[in-house]
Amino acid sequence: AQKVTQTQTSISVVEKTTVTMDCVYETRDSSYFLFWYKQTASGEIVFLIRQDSYKKENATVGHYSLNFQKPKSSIGLIITATQIEDSAVYFCAMREGEGGRALIFGTGTTVSVSP
Amino acid sequence: NAGVIQTPRHKVTGKGQEATLWCEPISGHSAVFWYRQTIVQGLEFLTYFRNQAPIDDSGMPKERFSAQMPNQSHSTLKIQSTQPQDSAVYLCASKDRGDERLFFGHGTKLSVL
């Protein structure tokens, strides 16, 4: 069965610095998709970035990048040059590639960015 | 594009009453997902439809919960005989064919008194 684990409950950083969040996953499938989503204070959940299991290169979108370590079943999210509006809850998620499975989420990491 | 629309935004029911939650996916999206979010359990998958057909309901409580998608423009989640532990934010999301991103609605906050 698939499982996603985020052990960091909360992280506080100062604006313009870099924050790194951890996520480990469990799957028996050889093909899977990994995602990070952000939930703002208003409750809105938005997609940030994605990593396909067969791709060796780490995905990067804007100031979001991933640290994909397949042997460790790890997919960390890195946010560089943080801004106040990056304060949110960040969810790691996974979808197994076989059989039309649904997206399963981790428990989330709350990031607080202060001036 | 109005995004995924969920109604109502808030619903308060008495214990034992029925609650029906509505979701209108983004036009043209082929899959609709239902999740439930609580402080304790986080984001829990409930069920999903693809091209209106139920694909996976492994997260649905076997009793009292049911979901339908009678047409491509809306899906409903019905909870019969609501209990206080059903209190949560119920989130609907839709996905386009060939696109792995889920687009979430703002959710329906259900409070069972």
PDB file of N, CA, C and O in Angstrom, chain A residues 33 35 37 39 42-47 50 52 91 95 99-107, chain B residues 9 33 35 37 41-43 45 48 50 55-56 91 95 98-106:
ATOM      1  N   PHE A  33       4.090   9.004  -9.356  1.00  0.00           N
ATOM      2  CA  PHE A  33       4.198  10.450  -9.503  1.00  0.00           C
ATOM      3  C   PHE A  33       4.205  11.086  -8.127  1.00  0.00           C
ATOM      4  O   PHE A  33       3.404  10.709  -7.265  1.00  0.00           O
ATOM      5  N   PHE A  35       4.192  14.773  -5.857  1.00  0.00           N
ATOM      6  CA  PHE A  35       3.708  16.142  -5.970  1.00  0.00           C
ATOM      7  C   PHE A  35       3.914  16.898  -4.656  1.00  0.00           C
ATOM      8  O   PHE A  35       3.977  16.296  -3.579  1.00  0.00           O
ATOM      9  N   TYR A  37       1.838  20.212  -2.890  1.00  0.00           N
ATOM     10  CA  TYR A  37       0.731  21.158  -2.938  1.00  0.00           C
ATOM     11  C   TYR A  37       0.868  22.115  -1.764  1.00  0.00           C
ATOM     12  O   TYR A  37       1.454  21.783  -0.735  1.00  0.00           O
ATOM     13  N   GLN A  39      -1.342  24.745   0.823  1.00  0.00           N
ATOM     14  CA  GLN A  39      -2.649  25.192   1.311  1.00  0.00           C
ATOM     15  C   GLN A  39      -2.461  26.512   2.045  1.00  0.00           C
ATOM     16  O   GLN A  39      -1.763  26.574   3.056  1.00  0.00           O
ATOM     17  N   SER A  42      -6.386  30.753   3.650  1.00  0.00           N
ATOM     18  CA  SER A  42      -7.799  30.785   3.256  1.00  0.00           C
ATOM     19  C   SER A  42      -8.357  29.395   3.025  1.00  0.00           C
ATOM     20  O   SER A  42      -9.558  29.232   2.830  1.00  0.00           O
ATOM     21  N   GLY A  43      -7.476  28.403   3.005  1.00  0.00           N
ATOM     22  CA  GLY A  43      -7.897  27.019   2.794  1.00  0.00           C
ATOM     23  C   GLY A  43      -7.708  26.527   1.379  1.00  0.00           C
ATOM     24  O   GLY A  43      -7.878  25.335   1.108  1.00  0.00           O
ATOM     25  N   GLU A  44      -7.359  27.418   0.493  1.00  0.00           N
ATOM     26  CA  GLU A  44      -7.174  27.042  -0.904  1.00  0.00           C
ATOM     27  C   GLU A  44      -5.965  26.130  -1.058  1.00  0.00           C
ATOM     28  O   GLU A  44      -4.900  26.382  -0.516  1.00  0.00           O
ATOM     29  N   ILE A  45      -6.126  25.053  -1.812  1.00  0.00           N
ATOM     30  CA  ILE A  45      -5.046  24.092  -2.069  1.00  0.00           C
ATOM     31  C   ILE A  45      -4.646  24.210  -3.535  1.00  0.00           C
ATOM     32  O   ILE A  45      -5.493  24.068  -4.430  1.00  0.00           O
ATOM     33  N   VAL A  46      -3.361  24.466  -3.757  1.00  0.00           N
ATOM     34  CA  VAL A  46      -2.888  24.650  -5.131  1.00  0.00           C
ATOM     35  C   VAL A  46      -1.686  23.762  -5.407  1.00  0.00           C
ATOM     36  O   VAL A  46      -0.843  23.534  -4.530  1.00  0.00           O
ATOM     37  N   PHE A  47      -1.608  23.293  -6.613  1.00  0.00           N
ATOM     38  CA  PHE A  47      -0.487  22.484  -7.077  1.00  0.00           C
ATOM     39  C   PHE A  47       0.749  23.357  -7.224  1.00  0.00           C
ATOM     40  O   PHE A  47       0.685  24.482  -7.709  1.00  0.00           O
ATOM     41  N   ARG A  50       5.880  18.883  -9.523  1.00  0.00           N
ATOM     42  CA  ARG A  50       5.699  17.446  -9.696  1.00  0.00           C
ATOM     43  C   ARG A  50       7.007  16.792 -10.129  1.00  0.00           C
ATOM     44  O   ARG A  50       7.806  17.398 -10.836  1.00  0.00           O
ATOM     45  N   ASP A  52       8.175  12.945 -11.744  1.00  0.00           N
ATOM     46  CA  ASP A  52       7.829  11.608 -12.206  1.00  0.00           C
ATOM     47  C   ASP A  52       8.949  10.662 -11.818  1.00  0.00           C
ATOM     48  O   ASP A  52      10.130  11.003 -11.934  1.00  0.00           O
ATOM     49  N   PHE A  91       1.932  20.195   1.456  1.00  0.00           N
ATOM     50  CA  PHE A  91       1.606  18.773   1.451  1.00  0.00           C
ATOM     51  C   PHE A  91       2.393  18.063   0.359  1.00  0.00           C
ATOM     52  O   PHE A  91       2.418  18.487  -0.789  1.00  0.00           O
ATOM     53  N   ARG A  95       0.983   9.537  -6.321  1.00  0.00           N
ATOM     54  CA  ARG A  95       0.025   8.700  -7.040  1.00  0.00           C
ATOM     55  C   ARG A  95       0.792   7.569  -7.685  1.00  0.00           C
ATOM     56  O   ARG A  95       1.745   7.799  -8.421  1.00  0.00           O
ATOM     57  N   GLY A  99      -3.119   1.259 -12.521  1.00  0.00           N
ATOM     58  CA  GLY A  99      -4.506   1.037 -12.130  1.00  0.00           C
ATOM     59  C   GLY A  99      -5.316   2.249 -11.762  1.00  0.00           C
ATOM     60  O   GLY A  99      -6.338   2.118 -11.100  1.00  0.00           O
ATOM     61  N   GLY A 100      -4.896   3.414 -12.175  1.00  0.00           N
ATOM     62  CA  GLY A 100      -5.725   4.584 -11.935  1.00  0.00           C
ATOM     63  C   GLY A 100      -5.907   4.917 -10.475  1.00  0.00           C
ATOM     64  O   GLY A 100      -7.020   5.189 -10.018  1.00  0.00           O
ATOM     65  N   ARG A 101      -4.850   4.894  -9.726  1.00  0.00           N
ATOM     66  CA  ARG A 101      -4.941   5.174  -8.299  1.00  0.00           C
ATOM     67  C   ARG A 101      -5.142   6.662  -8.030  1.00  0.00           C
ATOM     68  O   ARG A 101      -4.792   7.502  -8.837  1.00  0.00           O
ATOM     69  N   ALA A 102      -5.682   6.954  -6.856  1.00  0.00           N
ATOM     70  CA  ALA A 102      -5.896   8.348  -6.459  1.00  0.00           C
ATOM     71  C   ALA A 102      -4.672   8.898  -5.754  1.00  0.00           C
ATOM     72  O   ALA A 102      -3.793   8.158  -5.321  1.00  0.00           O
ATOM     73  N   LEU A 103      -4.630  10.195  -5.643  1.00  0.00           N
ATOM     74  CA  LEU A 103      -3.526  10.890  -4.981  1.00  0.00           C
ATOM     75  C   LEU A 103      -3.645  10.731  -3.462  1.00  0.00           C
ATOM     76  O   LEU A 103      -4.713  10.952  -2.892  1.00  0.00           O
ATOM     77  N   ILE A 104      -2.550  10.338  -2.830  1.00  0.00           N
ATOM     78  CA  ILE A 104      -2.519  10.189  -1.371  1.00  0.00           C
ATOM     79  C   ILE A 104      -1.590  11.248  -0.804  1.00  0.00           C
ATOM     80  O   ILE A 104      -0.483  11.437  -1.305  1.00  0.00           O
ATOM     81  N   PHE A 105      -2.039  11.927   0.265  1.00  0.00           N
ATOM     82  CA  PHE A 105      -1.301  13.052   0.822  1.00  0.00           C
ATOM     83  C   PHE A 105      -0.611  12.709   2.132  1.00  0.00           C
ATOM     84  O   PHE A 105      -1.068  11.861   2.907  1.00  0.00           O
ATOM     85  N   GLY A 106       0.485  13.423   2.386  1.00  0.00           N
ATOM     86  CA  GLY A 106       1.103  13.404   3.694  1.00  0.00           C
ATOM     87  C   GLY A 106       0.344  14.318   4.633  1.00  0.00           C
ATOM     88  O   GLY A 106      -0.669  14.926   4.252  1.00  0.00           O
ATOM     89  N   THR A 107       0.835  14.438   5.853  1.00  0.00           N
ATOM     90  CA  THR A 107       0.119  15.196   6.883  1.00  0.00           C
ATOM     91  C   THR A 107       0.410  16.692   6.847  1.00  0.00           C
ATOM     92  O   THR A 107      -0.230  17.461   7.541  1.00  0.00           O
TER      93      THR A 107
ATOM     94  N   ARG B   9     -20.705  26.423   1.147  1.00  0.00           N
ATOM     95  CA  ARG B   9     -19.378  26.619   1.754  1.00  0.00           C
ATOM     96  C   ARG B   9     -19.387  26.139   3.197  1.00  0.00           C
ATOM     97  O   ARG B   9     -18.383  25.631   3.694  1.00  0.00           O
ATOM     98  N   PHE B  33     -12.578  14.013  -7.732  1.00  0.00           N
ATOM     99  CA  PHE B  33     -12.118  13.376  -6.499  1.00  0.00           C
ATOM    100  C   PHE B  33     -12.778  14.039  -5.298  1.00  0.00           C
ATOM    101  O   PHE B  33     -12.999  15.242  -5.288  1.00  0.00           O
ATOM    102  N   TYR B  35     -12.176  14.418  -1.103  1.00  0.00           N
ATOM    103  CA  TYR B  35     -11.296  14.249   0.039  1.00  0.00           C
ATOM    104  C   TYR B  35     -11.976  14.851   1.266  1.00  0.00           C
ATOM    105  O   TYR B  35     -12.849  15.707   1.157  1.00  0.00           O
ATOM    106  N   GLN B  37     -10.877  16.614   5.052  1.00  0.00           N
ATOM    107  CA  GLN B  37      -9.751  17.146   5.805  1.00  0.00           C
ATOM    108  C   GLN B  37     -10.150  17.452   7.236  1.00  0.00           C
ATOM    109  O   GLN B  37     -11.110  18.194   7.487  1.00  0.00           O
ATOM    110  N   GLN B  41      -6.844  13.689  11.138  1.00  0.00           N
ATOM    111  CA  GLN B  41      -6.566  12.730  10.056  1.00  0.00           C
ATOM    112  C   GLN B  41      -5.901  13.351   8.837  1.00  0.00           C
ATOM    113  O   GLN B  41      -5.417  12.626   7.959  1.00  0.00           O
ATOM    114  N   GLY B  42      -5.887  14.681   8.777  1.00  0.00           N
ATOM    115  CA  GLY B  42      -5.310  15.325   7.606  1.00  0.00           C
ATOM    116  C   GLY B  42      -6.207  15.183   6.397  1.00  0.00           C
ATOM    117  O   GLY B  42      -7.422  15.129   6.512  1.00  0.00           O
ATOM    118  N   LEU B  43      -5.587  15.087   5.219  1.00  0.00           N
ATOM    119  CA  LEU B  43      -6.314  14.976   3.954  1.00  0.00           C
ATOM    120  C   LEU B  43      -6.522  13.500   3.625  1.00  0.00           C
ATOM    121  O   LEU B  43      -5.595  12.798   3.250  1.00  0.00           O
ATOM    122  N   PHE B  45      -8.354  10.604   1.357  1.00  0.00           N
ATOM    123  CA  PHE B  45      -9.049  10.305   0.108  1.00  0.00           C
ATOM    124  C   PHE B  45     -10.340   9.551   0.410  1.00  0.00           C
ATOM    125  O   PHE B  45     -10.357   8.635   1.245  1.00  0.00           O
ATOM    126  N   TYR B  48     -13.316   8.522  -6.087  1.00  0.00           N
ATOM    127  CA  TYR B  48     -13.182   9.318  -7.290  1.00  0.00           C
ATOM    128  C   TYR B  48     -13.877   8.693  -8.479  1.00  0.00           C
ATOM    129  O   TYR B  48     -14.135   7.483  -8.504  1.00  0.00           O
ATOM    130  N   ARG B  50     -14.119   8.751 -12.870  1.00  0.00           N
ATOM    131  CA  ARG B  50     -13.490   9.102 -14.138  1.00  0.00           C
ATOM    132  C   ARG B  50     -14.544   8.940 -15.218  1.00  0.00           C
ATOM    133  O   ARG B  50     -15.186   7.876 -15.321  1.00  0.00           O
ATOM    134  N   ILE B  55     -14.515   4.879  -9.840  1.00  0.00           N
ATOM    135  CA  ILE B  55     -13.285   4.131 -10.065  1.00  0.00           C
ATOM    136  C   ILE B  55     -12.743   3.537  -8.769  1.00  0.00           C
ATOM    137  O   ILE B  55     -12.310   2.397  -8.727  1.00  0.00           O
ATOM    138  N   ASP B  56     -12.743   4.330  -7.738  1.00  0.00           N
ATOM    139  CA  ASP B  56     -12.143   3.896  -6.477  1.00  0.00           C
ATOM    140  C   ASP B  56     -12.893   4.564  -5.330  1.00  0.00           C
ATOM    141  O   ASP B  56     -12.917   5.782  -5.251  1.00  0.00           O
ATOM    142  N   LEU B  91     -13.501  18.291   0.541  1.00  0.00           N
ATOM    143  CA  LEU B  91     -12.899  18.931  -0.622  1.00  0.00           C
ATOM    144  C   LEU B  91     -13.162  18.117  -1.879  1.00  0.00           C
ATOM    145  O   LEU B  91     -13.037  16.890  -1.885  1.00  0.00           O
ATOM    146  N   LYS B  95      -9.628  16.895 -12.406  1.00  0.00           N
ATOM    147  CA  LYS B  95      -8.375  16.671 -13.131  1.00  0.00           C
ATOM    148  C   LYS B  95      -8.703  16.458 -14.598  1.00  0.00           C
ATOM    149  O   LYS B  95      -9.659  15.768 -14.944  1.00  0.00           O
ATOM    150  N   GLY B  98      -4.753  13.469 -19.029  1.00  0.00           N
ATOM    151  CA  GLY B  98      -3.380  13.724 -19.447  1.00  0.00           C
ATOM    152  C   GLY B  98      -2.647  14.744 -18.594  1.00  0.00           C
ATOM    153  O   GLY B  98      -1.474  15.032 -18.847  1.00  0.00           O
ATOM    154  N   ASP B  99      -3.299  15.308 -17.632  1.00  0.00           N
ATOM    155  CA  ASP B  99      -2.690  16.298 -16.728  1.00  0.00           C
ATOM    156  C   ASP B  99      -2.749  15.730 -15.324  1.00  0.00           C
ATOM    157  O   ASP B  99      -3.830  15.388 -14.837  1.00  0.00           O
ATOM    158  N   GLU B 100      -1.623  15.644 -14.668  1.00  0.00           N
ATOM    159  CA  GLU B 100      -1.590  15.029 -13.346  1.00  0.00           C
ATOM    160  C   GLU B 100      -2.025  15.962 -12.225  1.00  0.00           C
ATOM    161  O   GLU B 100      -2.214  15.543 -11.095  1.00  0.00           O
ATOM    162  N   ARG B 101      -2.167  17.234 -12.504  1.00  0.00           N
ATOM    163  CA  ARG B 101      -2.519  18.191 -11.454  1.00  0.00           C
ATOM    164  C   ARG B 101      -3.973  18.055 -11.030  1.00  0.00           C
ATOM    165  O   ARG B 101      -4.867  17.918 -11.860  1.00  0.00           O
ATOM    166  N   LEU B 102      -4.182  18.144  -9.724  1.00  0.00           N
ATOM    167  CA  LEU B 102      -5.533  18.237  -9.192  1.00  0.00           C
ATOM    168  C   LEU B 102      -5.844  19.704  -8.923  1.00  0.00           C
ATOM    169  O   LEU B 102      -5.006  20.438  -8.401  1.00  0.00           O
ATOM    170  N   PHE B 103      -7.067  20.098  -9.282  1.00  0.00           N
ATOM    171  CA  PHE B 103      -7.538  21.449  -9.000  1.00  0.00           C
ATOM    172  C   PHE B 103      -8.636  21.329  -7.947  1.00  0.00           C
ATOM    173  O   PHE B 103      -9.649  20.659  -8.174  1.00  0.00           O
ATOM    174  N   PHE B 104      -8.411  21.968  -6.816  1.00  0.00           N
ATOM    175  CA  PHE B 104      -9.319  21.828  -5.684  1.00  0.00           C
ATOM    176  C   PHE B 104     -10.333  22.961  -5.619  1.00  0.00           C
ATOM    177  O   PHE B 104     -10.038  24.110  -5.954  1.00  0.00           O
ATOM    178  N   GLY B 105     -11.506  22.605  -5.123  1.00  0.00           N
ATOM    179  CA  GLY B 105     -12.473  23.613  -4.742  1.00  0.00           C
ATOM    180  C   GLY B 105     -12.116  24.155  -3.367  1.00  0.00           C
ATOM    181  O   GLY B 105     -11.165  23.696  -2.729  1.00  0.00           O
ATOM    182  N   HIS B 106     -12.904  25.127  -2.897  1.00  0.00           N
ATOM    183  CA  HIS B 106     -12.625  25.730  -1.596  1.00  0.00           C
ATOM    184  C   HIS B 106     -13.140  24.893  -0.439  1.00  0.00           C
ATOM    185  O   HIS B 106     -12.852  25.183   0.716  1.00  0.00           O
TER     186      HIS B 106
END
